[in-house]
PDB file of C-alpha atoms in Angstrom:
ATOM      1  CA  UNK A1337     117.776  49.881  88.387  1.00  0.00           C
ATOM      2  CA  UNK A1338     116.169  52.412  90.823  1.00  0.00           C
ATOM      3  CA  UNK A1339     117.122  55.720  90.894  1.00  0.00           C
ATOM      4  CA  UNK A1340     119.015  57.414  94.025  1.00  0.00           C
ATOM      5  CA  UNK A1341     117.400  59.131  97.199  1.00  0.00           C
ATOM      6  CA  UNK A1342     118.558  62.568  98.955  1.00  0.00           C
ATOM      7  CA  UNK A1343     117.152  64.473 101.617  1.00  0.00           C
ATOM      8  CA  UNK A1344     118.440  67.691 100.591  1.00  0.00           C
ATOM      9  CA  UNK A1345     118.055  71.361 101.853  1.00  0.00           C
ATOM     10  CA  UNK A1346     116.264  74.459  99.999  1.00  0.00           C
ATOM     11  CA  UNK A1347     119.021  77.058 100.972  1.00  0.00           C
ATOM     12  CA  UNK A1348     121.424  73.775 100.258  1.00  0.00           C
ATOM     13  CA  UNK A1349     120.979  73.274  96.252  1.00  0.00           C
ATOM     14  CA  UNK A1350     122.339  74.522  93.478  1.00  0.00           C
ATOM     15  CA  UNK A1351     121.713  77.676  91.784  1.00  0.00           C
ATOM     16  CA  UNK A1352     121.422  74.910  88.022  1.00  0.00           C
ATOM     17  CA  UNK A1353     118.913  73.097  90.795  1.00  0.00           C
ATOM     18  CA  UNK A1354     117.089  75.978  92.028  1.00  0.00           C
ATOM     19  CA  UNK A1355     116.750  76.477  88.133  1.00  0.00           C
ATOM     20  CA  UNK A1356     115.408  73.559  87.092  1.00  0.00           C
ATOM     21  CA  UNK A1357     113.311  73.135  90.231  1.00  0.00           C
ATOM     22  CA  UNK A1358     111.165  76.867  88.620  1.00  0.00           C
ATOM     23  CA  UNK A1359     111.797  74.901  85.387  1.00  0.00           C
ATOM     24  CA  UNK A1360     109.905  71.655  86.708  1.00  0.00           C
ATOM     25  CA  UNK A1361     106.928  73.889  88.652  1.00  0.00           C
ATOM     26  CA  UNK A1362     106.393  76.776  86.493  1.00  0.00           C
ATOM     27  CA  UNK A1363     103.616  77.940  88.326  1.00  0.00           C
ATOM     28  CA  UNK A1364     105.204  77.806  91.575  1.00  0.00           C
ATOM     29  CA  UNK A1365     105.179  74.221  93.931  1.00  0.00           C
ATOM     30  CA  UNK A1366     103.703  75.424  97.368  1.00  0.00           C
ATOM     31  CA  UNK A1367     100.307  73.100  96.427  1.00  0.00           C
ATOM     32  CA  UNK A1368     103.017  69.996  95.933  1.00  0.00           C
ATOM     33  CA  UNK A1369     104.571  70.225  99.646  1.00  0.00           C
ATOM     34  CA  UNK A1370     103.904  66.954 101.672  1.00  0.00           C
ATOM     35  CA  UNK A1371     104.653  67.875 105.674  1.00  0.00           C
ATOM     36  CA  UNK A1372     106.238  65.456 106.956  1.00  0.00           C
ATOM     37  CA  UNK A1373     106.789  64.653 111.405  1.00  0.00           C
ATOM     38  CA  UNK A1374     110.263  64.553 112.467  1.00  0.00           C
ATOM     39  CA  UNK A1375     111.315  62.001 115.250  1.00  0.00           C
ATOM     40  CA  UNK A1376     111.630  65.492 117.832  1.00  0.00           C
ATOM     41  CA  UNK A1377     107.786  66.518 116.510  1.00  0.00           C
ATOM     42  CA  UNK A1378     109.208  69.211 114.439  1.00  0.00           C
ATOM     43  CA  UNK A1379     107.235  69.402 111.096  1.00  0.00           C
ATOM     44  CA  UNK A1380     108.796  70.294 107.966  1.00  0.00           C
ATOM     45  CA  UNK A1381     107.565  70.900 104.578  1.00  0.00           C
ATOM     46  CA  UNK A1382     109.105  69.032 101.692  1.00  0.00           C
ATOM     47  CA  UNK A1383     108.754  69.023  98.207  1.00  0.00           C
ATOM     48  CA  UNK A1384     109.454  65.759  96.462  1.00  0.00           C
ATOM     49  CA  UNK A1385     111.538  66.644  92.754  1.00  0.00           C
ATOM     50  CA  UNK A1386     112.442  63.454  90.969  1.00  0.00           C
ATOM     51  CA  UNK A1387     115.439  63.843  88.180  1.00  0.00           C
ATOM     52  CA  UNK A1388     116.997  61.832  85.217  1.00  0.00           C
ATOM     53  CA  UNK A1389     119.418  60.202  88.538  1.00  0.00           C
ATOM     54  CA  UNK A1390     117.773  60.976  91.580  1.00  0.00           C
ATOM     55  CA  UNK A1391     114.323  61.230  93.845  1.00  0.00           C
ATOM     56  CA  UNK A1392     114.834  64.954  95.975  1.00  0.00           C
ATOM     57  CA  UNK A1393     113.147  65.251  99.185  1.00  0.00           C
ATOM     58  CA  UNK A1394     113.767  69.077  99.624  1.00  0.00           C
ATOM     59  CA  UNK A1395     113.096  70.424 102.901  1.00  0.00           C
ATOM     60  CA  UNK A1396     111.462  74.342 102.677  1.00  0.00           C
ATOM     61  CA  UNK A1397     112.402  76.590 105.477  1.00  0.00           C
ATOM     62  CA  UNK A1398     108.453  77.799 106.409  1.00  0.00           C
ATOM     63  CA  UNK A1399     108.614  81.663 106.191  1.00  0.00           C
ATOM     64  CA  UNK A1400     108.076  83.828 109.631  1.00  0.00           C
ATOM     65  CA  UNK A1401     106.477  87.049 109.241  1.00  0.00           C
ATOM     66  CA  UNK A1402     109.262  89.734 110.119  1.00  0.00           C
ATOM     67  CA  UNK A1403     106.020  91.504 112.117  1.00  0.00           C
ATOM     68  CA  UNK A1404     104.123  90.991 115.153  1.00  0.00           C
ATOM     69  CA  UNK A1405     100.785  90.389 115.015  1.00  0.00           C
ATOM     70  CA  UNK A1406      98.447  92.400 116.179  1.00  0.00           C
ATOM     71  CA  UNK A1407      95.910  90.798 118.387  1.00  0.00           C
ATOM     72  CA  UNK A1408      93.721  93.493 119.523  1.00  0.00           C
ATOM     73  CA  UNK A1409      94.011  97.534 119.252  1.00  0.00           C
ATOM     74  CA  UNK A1410      91.314  99.274 121.000  1.00  0.00           C
ATOM     75  CA  UNK A1411      92.824 102.403 121.122  1.00  0.00           C
ATOM     76  CA  UNK A1412      92.687 102.723 117.215  1.00  0.00           C
ATOM     77  CA  UNK A1413      91.318 105.688 116.584  1.00  0.00           C
ATOM     78  CA  UNK A1414      93.994 107.588 118.734  1.00  0.00           C
ATOM     79  CA  UNK A1415      96.440 106.445 116.722  1.00  0.00           C
ATOM     80  CA  UNK A1416      95.613 109.245 113.532  1.00  0.00           C
ATOM     81  CA  UNK A1417      95.676 113.204 114.947  1.00  0.00           C
ATOM     82  CA  UNK A1418      92.583 115.012 114.508  1.00  0.00           C
ATOM     83  CA  UNK A1419      91.603 118.619 113.799  1.00  0.00           C
ATOM     84  CA  UNK A1420      91.759 120.121 117.268  1.00  0.00           C
ATOM     85  CA  UNK A1421      88.403 122.011 116.004  1.00  0.00           C
ATOM     86  CA  UNK A1422      86.516 118.276 114.936  1.00  0.00           C
ATOM     87  CA  UNK A1423      84.792 117.034 117.420  1.00  0.00           C
ATOM     88  CA  UNK A1424      83.944 113.085 117.217  1.00  0.00           C
ATOM     89  CA  UNK A1425      79.968 113.600 116.967  1.00  0.00           C
ATOM     90  CA  UNK A1426      80.732 115.827 113.624  1.00  0.00           C
ATOM     91  CA  UNK A1427      82.546 113.557 112.249  1.00  0.00           C
ATOM     92  CA  UNK A1428      79.876 110.644 112.552  1.00  0.00           C
ATOM     93  CA  UNK A1429      77.003 113.379 111.352  1.00  0.00           C
ATOM     94  CA  UNK A1430      75.587 112.875 107.947  1.00  0.00           C
ATOM     95  CA  UNK A1431      76.097 115.626 105.834  1.00  0.00           C
ATOM     96  CA  UNK A1432      72.795 116.724 103.575  1.00  0.00           C
ATOM     97  CA  UNK A1433      73.585 119.423 101.956  1.00  0.00           C
ATOM     98  CA  UNK A1434      76.086 118.764  99.590  1.00  0.00           C
ATOM     99  CA  UNK A1435      74.031 116.509  97.183  1.00  0.00           C
ATOM    100  CA  UNK A1436      74.302 118.631  93.846  1.00  0.00           C
ATOM    101  CA  UNK A1437      70.777 118.700  92.084  1.00  0.00           C
ATOM    102  CA  UNK A1438      72.325 119.958  89.236  1.00  0.00           C
ATOM    103  CA  UNK A1439      72.075 116.398  87.505  1.00  0.00           C
ATOM    104  CA  UNK A1440      68.400 116.298  87.026  1.00  0.00           C
ATOM    105  CA  UNK A1441      68.469 118.518  84.217  1.00  0.00           C
ATOM    106  CA  UNK A1442      70.282 117.396  82.165  1.00  0.00           C
ATOM    107  CA  UNK A1443      67.705 114.097  82.033  1.00  0.00           C
ATOM    108  CA  UNK A1444      66.291 113.861  78.532  1.00  0.00           C
ATOM    109  CA  UNK A1445      62.203 114.465  79.238  1.00  0.00           C
ATOM    110  CA  UNK A1446      59.980 112.953  77.272  1.00  0.00           C
ATOM    111  CA  UNK A1447      58.801 116.155  75.455  1.00  0.00           C
ATOM    112  CA  UNK A1448      62.900 115.990  73.937  1.00  0.00           C
ATOM    113  CA  UNK A1449      61.857 112.831  71.386  1.00  0.00           C
ATOM    114  CA  UNK A1450      59.461 115.023  69.107  1.00  0.00           C
TER     115      UNK A1450
END
C-alpha cells in the first residue's frame, strides 16, 4: 500500500508536526529544500517530509529582509560626528611618536646566560 501524499504550508502544521520536523532534521532543513515553480511562475521553497502515513510537501515561506539594502552610501563619513578641532588631514597622518621602546630592555642579552 502506498503512502498518501499531501501539500501543506509550514504555517498550517500543528506544533507536534513542527517538533517532529525538528527531530527528523536536527541540523536544520535548509539543505533539504527543493525549489518548485508554480504554473503562475512563482518559485516556492518546499521540504519533502516523510512520516509513517504521509509524504508531505511542506511549503516554506521565504523570509523577507526587514531592512532595506543600502546600495551606496556616498556620505558615510558624514554619518559620524568628528570633534571640531580635528581636521581630516590630522586623521590620516601616521603617529610615530606613540611607539614604546621600553620593551627593548626586557629582552635577555647573551651576557645573562652565564
